Amino acid sequence: MSLVVSQVCKRINGVDILKDISFSVSSGSVVGLSGVNGSGKTMIMRAVAGLIRPSSGTIEVDGQVLGKDIEFPPSLGILIENPSFLSNRTAAANLKLLASIKGKVGEPTIAKVLHAVGLDAQDRRKFKSFSLGMKQRLGIAAAVMESPDLLLLDEPTNALDRDGVEMVKRMIRWARGRGASVLLACHDRSILRELSDEIYYIAEGHIDGHEELAS
């Protein structure tokens, strides 16, 4: 899936949150976003996901314009900020509910993806009792379980231990390997450089630099 962001601006309450943002992500590639908190990375993710509309500029997914031709990317996996699920349901029950929306995956796939992120489909504990790391792992599972063509990951290593960070790396490499387009925001510069094909540096809502990395 190709993603093209062209001269996107977002103005909220008279303040320019995003300023002339342009970049593209091709199939089978990882594009990183680097910047401090409040720089605009999460707002870019929200715009690409179709959760907010740009004040100007366009976002195209496989040639279709968000907000005009389509409302949301048709094949999207997303983890933005803190993952949230139904508090009185188990990990498997939460994923089963999400999977029922499109009906693309069933319980065997849900069990497999939970195992891949380090969770157990048979665990009867409810989401409300999960540690922060477990919640993050479930958020990643939800993002990848339908093998989306476009994967948006905003600080996916938050609250994860070393094993969890390695799991995230495996998931991103797997997504890239099957041809997905991946947009990754991460505070850890070393992780971003390890996984990305190119990095855009975001500062105060605009692109402050760009780096292409050797594969």
PDB file of C-alpha atoms in Angstrom:
ATOM      1  CA  MET A   1       0.000   0.000   0.000  1.00  0.00           C
ATOM      2  CA  SER A   2       1.362   3.420  -0.928  1.00  0.00           C
ATOM      3  CA  LEU A   3       0.925   6.432   1.326  1.00  0.00           C
ATOM      4  CA  VAL A   4       1.530   9.963   0.072  1.00  0.00           C
ATOM      5  CA  VAL A   5       1.241  12.947   2.414  1.00  0.00           C
ATOM      6  CA  SER A   6       1.323  16.239   0.491  1.00  0.00           C
ATOM      7  CA  GLN A   7       1.692  19.698   2.060  1.00  0.00           C
ATOM      8  CA  VAL A   8      -0.527  18.819   5.012  1.00  0.00           C
ATOM      9  CA  CYS A   9      -1.313  21.589   7.467  1.00  0.00           C
ATOM     10  CA  LYS A  10      -3.530  21.446  10.541  1.00  0.00           C
ATOM     11  CA  ARG A  11      -4.745  24.518  12.383  1.00  0.00           C
ATOM     12  CA  ILE A  12      -6.579  24.202  15.722  1.00  0.00           C
ATOM     13  CA  ASN A  13      -7.946  27.215  17.609  1.00  0.00           C
ATOM     14  CA  GLY A  14      -5.787  29.541  15.555  1.00  0.00           C
ATOM     15  CA  VAL A  15      -2.606  27.569  16.193  1.00  0.00           C
ATOM     16  CA  ASP A  16      -0.693  25.794  13.416  1.00  0.00           C
ATOM     17  CA  ILE A  17      -0.168  22.253  14.713  1.00  0.00           C
ATOM     18  CA  LEU A  18       1.146  20.806  11.450  1.00  0.00           C
ATOM     19  CA  LYS A  19       2.932  22.922   8.860  1.00  0.00           C
ATOM     20  CA  ASP A  20       3.469  21.783   5.272  1.00  0.00           C
ATOM     21  CA  ILE A  21       4.116  18.111   6.026  1.00  0.00           C
ATOM     22  CA  SER A  22       5.082  16.039   2.971  1.00  0.00           C
ATOM     23  CA  PHE A  23       6.456  12.512   2.793  1.00  0.00           C
ATOM     24  CA  SER A  24       5.624   9.120   1.327  1.00  0.00           C
ATOM     25  CA  VAL A  25       5.747   5.492   2.429  1.00  0.00           C
ATOM     26  CA  SER A  26       5.951   2.729  -0.155  1.00  0.00           C
ATOM     27  CA  SER A  27       5.005  -0.915   0.219  1.00  0.00           C
ATOM     28  CA  GLY A  28       7.556  -2.966   2.120  1.00  0.00           C
ATOM     29  CA  SER A  29       9.249   0.020   3.733  1.00  0.00           C
ATOM     30  CA  VAL A  30       9.483   1.597   7.188  1.00  0.00           C
ATOM     31  CA  VAL A  31       9.478   5.374   7.559  1.00  0.00           C
ATOM     32  CA  GLY A  32      10.448   6.739  10.958  1.00  0.00           C
ATOM     33  CA  LEU A  33       9.300   9.920  12.647  1.00  0.00           C
ATOM     34  CA  SER A  34      11.636  11.432  15.222  1.00  0.00           C
ATOM     35  CA  GLY A  35      10.906  14.376  17.502  1.00  0.00           C
ATOM     36  CA  VAL A  36      10.290  15.435  21.087  1.00  0.00           C
ATOM     37  CA  ASN A  37       6.886  15.221  22.775  1.00  0.00           C
ATOM     38  CA  GLY A  38       4.548  17.798  21.250  1.00  0.00           C
ATOM     39  CA  SER A  39       6.498  18.060  18.002  1.00  0.00           C
ATOM     40  CA  GLY A  40       3.565  16.804  15.912  1.00  0.00           C
ATOM     41  CA  LYS A  41       4.349  13.100  15.395  1.00  0.00           C
ATOM     42  CA  THR A  42       1.099  11.844  16.934  1.00  0.00           C
ATOM     43  CA  MET A  43      -0.944  14.437  15.053  1.00  0.00           C
ATOM     44  CA  ILE A  44       0.595  13.206  11.791  1.00  0.00           C
ATOM     45  CA  MET A  45      -0.390   9.650  12.731  1.00  0.00           C
ATOM     46  CA  ARG A  46      -3.955  10.749  13.489  1.00  0.00           C
ATOM     47  CA  ALA A  47      -4.219  12.501  10.140  1.00  0.00           C
ATOM     48  CA  VAL A  48      -2.901   9.476   8.236  1.00  0.00           C
ATOM     49  CA  ALA A  49      -5.380   7.244  10.100  1.00  0.00           C
ATOM     50  CA  GLY A  50      -8.264   9.493   9.066  1.00  0.00           C
ATOM     51  CA  LEU A  51      -9.007  10.455  12.676  1.00  0.00           C
ATOM     52  CA  ILE A  52      -8.539  14.161  11.945  1.00  0.00           C
ATOM     53  CA  ARG A  53      -8.849  16.088   8.695  1.00  0.00           C
ATOM     54  CA  PRO A  54      -6.069  18.378   7.460  1.00  0.00           C
ATOM     55  CA  SER A  55      -6.866  22.062   7.203  1.00  0.00           C
ATOM     56  CA  SER A  56      -5.096  21.949   3.850  1.00  0.00           C
ATOM     57  CA  GLY A  57      -3.087  19.495   1.818  1.00  0.00           C
ATOM     58  CA  THR A  58      -3.909  15.885   0.971  1.00  0.00           C
ATOM     59  CA  ILE A  59      -3.263  12.364   2.198  1.00  0.00           C
ATOM     60  CA  GLU A  60      -3.522   9.642  -0.446  1.00  0.00           C
ATOM     61  CA  VAL A  61      -3.703   5.911   0.170  1.00  0.00           C
ATOM     62  CA  ASP A  62      -3.157   3.939  -3.043  1.00  0.00           C
ATOM     63  CA  GLY A  63      -4.164   7.041  -4.973  1.00  0.00           C
ATOM     64  CA  GLN A  64      -7.383   7.648  -3.035  1.00  0.00           C
ATOM     65  CA  VAL A  65      -7.698  10.873  -1.048  1.00  0.00           C
ATOM     66  CA  LEU A  66      -8.675  10.590   2.612  1.00  0.00           C
ATOM     67  CA  GLY A  67     -11.804  12.580   3.383  1.00  0.00           C
ATOM     68  CA  LYS A  68     -12.796  12.682  -0.276  1.00  0.00           C
ATOM     69  CA  ASP A  69     -12.565   9.268  -1.930  1.00  0.00           C
ATOM     70  CA  ILE A  70     -12.350   7.262   1.303  1.00  0.00           C
ATOM     71  CA  GLU A  71     -12.906   8.081   4.973  1.00  0.00           C
ATOM     72  CA  PHE A  72     -10.196   5.803   6.368  1.00  0.00           C
ATOM     73  CA  PRO A  73      -7.368   3.663   4.967  1.00  0.00           C
ATOM     74  CA  PRO A  74      -9.051   0.366   4.013  1.00  0.00           C
ATOM     75  CA  SER A  75      -6.419  -1.912   5.556  1.00  0.00           C
ATOM     76  CA  LEU A  76      -5.041  -0.232   8.679  1.00  0.00           C
ATOM     77  CA  GLY A  77      -3.368  -1.336  11.887  1.00  0.00           C
ATOM     78  CA  ILE A  78      -2.865   1.374  14.465  1.00  0.00           C
ATOM     79  CA  LEU A  79      -1.319   1.965  17.865  1.00  0.00           C
ATOM     80  CA  ILE A  80      -1.494   5.613  18.888  1.00  0.00           C
ATOM     81  CA  GLU A  81      -0.721   6.751  22.448  1.00  0.00           C
ATOM     82  CA  ASN A  82      -1.952   4.483  25.258  1.00  0.00           C
ATOM     83  CA  PRO A  83      -3.884   1.374  24.155  1.00  0.00           C
ATOM     84  CA  SER A  84      -7.356   1.099  25.644  1.00  0.00           C
ATOM     85  CA  PHE A  85      -9.657  -1.921  25.743  1.00  0.00           C
ATOM     86  CA  LEU A  86     -12.752  -3.062  27.612  1.00  0.00           C
ATOM     87  CA  SER A  87     -11.609  -3.342  31.216  1.00  0.00           C
ATOM     88  CA  ASN A  88     -13.677  -6.386  32.206  1.00  0.00           C
ATOM     89  CA  ARG A  89     -12.660  -8.569  29.265  1.00  0.00           C
ATOM     90  CA  THR A  90      -9.631 -10.779  28.749  1.00  0.00           C
ATOM     91  CA  ALA A  91      -6.997 -10.150  26.088  1.00  0.00           C
ATOM     92  CA  ALA A  92      -8.495 -12.804  23.818  1.00  0.00           C
ATOM     93  CA  ALA A  93     -12.056 -11.542  24.324  1.00  0.00           C
ATOM     94  CA  ASN A  94     -11.032  -7.986  23.473  1.00  0.00           C
ATOM     95  CA  LEU A  95      -9.323  -9.084  20.267  1.00  0.00           C
ATOM     96  CA  LYS A  96     -12.238 -11.338  19.351  1.00  0.00           C
ATOM     97  CA  LEU A  97     -14.586  -8.361  19.653  1.00  0.00           C
ATOM     98  CA  LEU A  98     -12.356  -6.209  17.444  1.00  0.00           C
ATOM     99  CA  ALA A  99     -11.960  -9.015  14.910  1.00  0.00           C
ATOM    100  CA  SER A 100     -15.741  -9.374  14.626  1.00  0.00           C
ATOM    101  CA  ILE A 101     -15.965  -5.956  12.948  1.00  0.00           C
ATOM    102  CA  LYS A 102     -14.420  -7.159   9.686  1.00  0.00           C
ATOM    103  CA  GLY A 103     -14.529 -10.897  10.228  1.00  0.00           C
ATOM    104  CA  LYS A 104     -11.097 -11.374   8.653  1.00  0.00           C
ATOM    105  CA  VAL A 105      -9.527 -13.446  11.438  1.00  0.00           C
ATOM    106  CA  GLY A 106     -10.800 -16.019  13.915  1.00  0.00           C
ATOM    107  CA  GLU A 107      -9.766 -17.490  17.234  1.00  0.00           C
ATOM    108  CA  PRO A 108      -6.767 -19.482  15.886  1.00  0.00           C
ATOM    109  CA  THR A 109      -5.199 -16.294  14.490  1.00  0.00           C
ATOM    110  CA  ILE A 110      -6.001 -14.391  17.677  1.00  0.00           C
ATOM    111  CA  ALA A 111      -4.284 -17.075  19.770  1.00  0.00           C
ATOM    112  CA  LYS A 112      -1.296 -17.039  17.443  1.00  0.00           C
ATOM    113  CA  VAL A 113      -0.832 -13.266  17.535  1.00  0.00           C
ATOM    114  CA  LEU A 114      -1.240 -13.164  21.321  1.00  0.00           C
ATOM    115  CA  HIS A 115       1.498 -15.759  21.621  1.00  0.00           C
ATOM    116  CA  ALA A 116       3.684 -13.733  19.237  1.00  0.00           C
ATOM    117  CA  VAL A 117       3.465 -10.653  21.472  1.00  0.00           C
ATOM    118  CA  GLY A 118       4.066 -12.632  24.664  1.00  0.00           C
ATOM    119  CA  LEU A 119       0.510 -13.043  25.930  1.00  0.00           C
ATOM    120  CA  ASP A 120      -1.621 -16.151  26.469  1.00  0.00           C
ATOM    121  CA  ALA A 121      -5.023 -16.602  24.845  1.00  0.00           C
ATOM    122  CA  GLN A 122      -6.049 -18.802  27.807  1.00  0.00           C
ATOM    123  CA  ASP A 123      -5.191 -16.178  30.433  1.00  0.00           C
ATOM    124  CA  ARG A 124      -8.437 -15.347  32.275  1.00  0.00           C
ATOM    125  CA  ARG A 125      -7.192 -12.105  33.790  1.00  0.00           C
ATOM    126  CA  LYS A 126      -9.129  -9.005  32.783  1.00  0.00           C
ATOM    127  CA  PHE A 127      -7.559  -6.023  31.012  1.00  0.00           C
ATOM    128  CA  LYS A 128      -8.023  -3.836  34.100  1.00  0.00           C
ATOM    129  CA  SER A 129      -5.531  -5.984  35.989  1.00  0.00           C
ATOM    130  CA  PHE A 130      -2.855  -5.890  33.268  1.00  0.00           C
ATOM    131  CA  SER A 131       0.499  -4.254  33.815  1.00  0.00           C
ATOM    132  CA  LEU A 132       1.439  -1.361  31.518  1.00  0.00           C
ATOM    133  CA  GLY A 133       3.669  -3.695  29.543  1.00  0.00           C
ATOM    134  CA  MET A 134       0.870  -6.235  29.059  1.00  0.00           C
ATOM    135  CA  LYS A 135      -1.470  -3.487  27.899  1.00  0.00           C
ATOM    136  CA  GLN A 136       1.127  -2.341  25.380  1.00  0.00           C
ATOM    137  CA  ARG A 137       1.598  -5.893  24.106  1.00  0.00           C
ATOM    138  CA  LEU A 138      -2.162  -6.241  23.620  1.00  0.00           C
ATOM    139  CA  GLY A 139      -2.229  -2.946  21.738  1.00  0.00           C
ATOM    140  CA  ILE A 140       0.447  -4.235  19.381  1.00  0.00           C
ATOM    141  CA  ALA A 141      -1.466  -7.499  18.921  1.00  0.00           C
ATOM    142  CA  ALA A 142      -4.593  -5.556  17.963  1.00  0.00           C
ATOM    143  CA  ALA A 143      -2.621  -3.487  15.463  1.00  0.00           C
ATOM    144  CA  VAL A 144      -1.066  -6.440  13.629  1.00  0.00           C
ATOM    145  CA  MET A 145      -3.629  -9.247  13.954  1.00  0.00           C
ATOM    146  CA  GLU A 146      -5.340  -8.633  10.579  1.00  0.00           C
ATOM    147  CA  SER A 147      -2.015  -8.279   8.697  1.00  0.00           C
ATOM    148  CA  PRO A 148      -2.827  -4.703   7.622  1.00  0.00           C
ATOM    149  CA  ASP A 149      -1.313  -3.119   4.527  1.00  0.00           C
ATOM    150  CA  LEU A 150      -0.662   0.109   6.453  1.00  0.00           C
ATOM    151  CA  LEU A 151       0.713  -0.040  10.003  1.00  0.00           C
ATOM    152  CA  LEU A 152       0.947   3.060  12.211  1.00  0.00           C
ATOM    153  CA  LEU A 153       2.949   2.617  15.409  1.00  0.00           C
ATOM    154  CA  ASP A 154       3.301   5.551  17.811  1.00  0.00           C
ATOM    155  CA  GLU A 155       5.940   4.779  20.477  1.00  0.00           C
ATOM    156  CA  PRO A 156       5.297   1.011  20.364  1.00  0.00           C
ATOM    157  CA  THR A 157       8.113   0.222  22.824  1.00  0.00           C
ATOM    158  CA  ASN A 158       6.583   2.275  25.654  1.00  0.00           C
ATOM    159  CA  ALA A 159       6.510   0.345  28.975  1.00  0.00           C
ATOM    160  CA  LEU A 160       8.167  -2.713  27.422  1.00  0.00           C
ATOM    161  CA  ASP A 161      11.144  -4.612  28.800  1.00  0.00           C
ATOM    162  CA  ARG A 162      14.048  -5.770  26.656  1.00  0.00           C
ATOM    163  CA  ASP A 163      12.186  -8.868  25.450  1.00  0.00           C
ATOM    164  CA  GLY A 164       9.201  -6.681  24.575  1.00  0.00           C
ATOM    165  CA  VAL A 165      11.367  -4.318  22.543  1.00  0.00           C
ATOM    166  CA  GLU A 166      12.786  -7.260  20.594  1.00  0.00           C
ATOM    167  CA  MET A 167       9.235  -8.484  19.988  1.00  0.00           C
ATOM    168  CA  VAL A 168       8.288  -5.097  18.517  1.00  0.00           C
ATOM    169  CA  LYS A 169      11.297  -5.242  16.223  1.00  0.00           C
ATOM    170  CA  ARG A 170      10.243  -8.703  15.017  1.00  0.00           C
ATOM    171  CA  MET A 171       6.693  -7.501  14.362  1.00  0.00           C
ATOM    172  CA  ILE A 172       7.871  -4.515  12.341  1.00  0.00           C
ATOM    173  CA  ARG A 173      10.291  -6.618  10.302  1.00  0.00           C
ATOM    174  CA  TRP A 174       7.532  -9.157   9.676  1.00  0.00           C
ATOM    175  CA  ALA A 175       5.187  -6.412   8.489  1.00  0.00           C
ATOM    176  CA  ARG A 176       7.814  -4.983   6.169  1.00  0.00           C
ATOM    177  CA  GLY A 177       8.684  -8.445   4.873  1.00  0.00           C
ATOM    178  CA  ARG A 178       5.109  -9.167   3.783  1.00  0.00           C
ATOM    179  CA  GLY A 179       4.943  -5.820   1.961  1.00  0.00           C
ATOM    180  CA  ALA A 180       3.181  -3.558   4.451  1.00  0.00           C
ATOM    181  CA  SER A 181       3.839   0.174   4.654  1.00  0.00           C
ATOM    182  CA  VAL A 182       4.979   1.066   8.164  1.00  0.00           C
ATOM    183  CA  LEU A 183       5.021   4.519   9.773  1.00  0.00           C
ATOM    184  CA  LEU A 184       6.934   4.405  13.066  1.00  0.00           C
ATOM    185  CA  ALA A 185       7.382   7.063  15.733  1.00  0.00           C
ATOM    186  CA  CYS A 186       9.900   6.254  18.446  1.00  0.00           C
ATOM    187  CA  HIS A 187      11.864   8.257  21.008  1.00  0.00           C
ATOM    188  CA  ASP A 188      14.729   5.773  20.937  1.00  0.00           C
ATOM    189  CA  ARG A 189      16.932   6.961  18.091  1.00  0.00           C
ATOM    190  CA  SER A 190      18.873   3.676  17.929  1.00  0.00           C
ATOM    191  CA  ILE A 191      15.684   1.623  17.453  1.00  0.00           C
ATOM    192  CA  LEU A 192      14.424   4.058  14.832  1.00  0.00           C
ATOM    193  CA  ARG A 193      17.701   3.893  12.898  1.00  0.00           C
ATOM    194  CA  GLU A 194      17.796   0.093  13.138  1.00  0.00           C
ATOM    195  CA  LEU A 195      14.318  -0.400  11.700  1.00  0.00           C
ATOM    196  CA  SER A 196      13.703   2.508   9.321  1.00  0.00           C
ATOM    197  CA  ASP A 197      14.519   2.932   5.658  1.00  0.00           C
ATOM    198  CA  GLU A 198      14.340   6.684   6.132  1.00  0.00           C
ATOM    199  CA  ILE A 199      13.641   9.089   8.984  1.00  0.00           C
ATOM    200  CA  TYR A 200      11.859  12.428   9.035  1.00  0.00           C
ATOM    201  CA  TYR A 201      12.772  14.725  11.905  1.00  0.00           C
ATOM    202  CA  ILE A 202       9.770  16.656  13.212  1.00  0.00           C
ATOM    203  CA  ALA A 203      10.063  19.903  15.194  1.00  0.00           C
ATOM    204  CA  GLU A 204       7.251  22.292  16.132  1.00  0.00           C
ATOM    205  CA  GLY A 205       4.901  20.783  13.570  1.00  0.00           C
ATOM    206  CA  HIS A 206       7.174  20.872  10.539  1.00  0.00           C
ATOM    207  CA  ILE A 207       9.809  18.632   8.965  1.00  0.00           C
ATOM    208  CA  ASP A 208      13.188  19.770  10.257  1.00  0.00           C
ATOM    209  CA  GLY A 209      15.313  17.173   8.515  1.00  0.00           C
ATOM    210  CA  HIS A 210      15.331  13.962   6.507  1.00  0.00           C
ATOM    211  CA  GLU A 211      17.726  11.039   6.460  1.00  0.00           C
ATOM    212  CA  GLU A 212      17.861   8.011   4.179  1.00  0.00           C
ATOM    213  CA  LEU A 213      19.419   4.937   5.739  1.00  0.00           C
ATOM    214  CA  ALA A 214      21.304   2.141   4.059  1.00  0.00           C
ATOM    215  CA  SER A 215      19.330  -1.105   4.058  1.00  0.00           C
TER     216      SER A 215
END
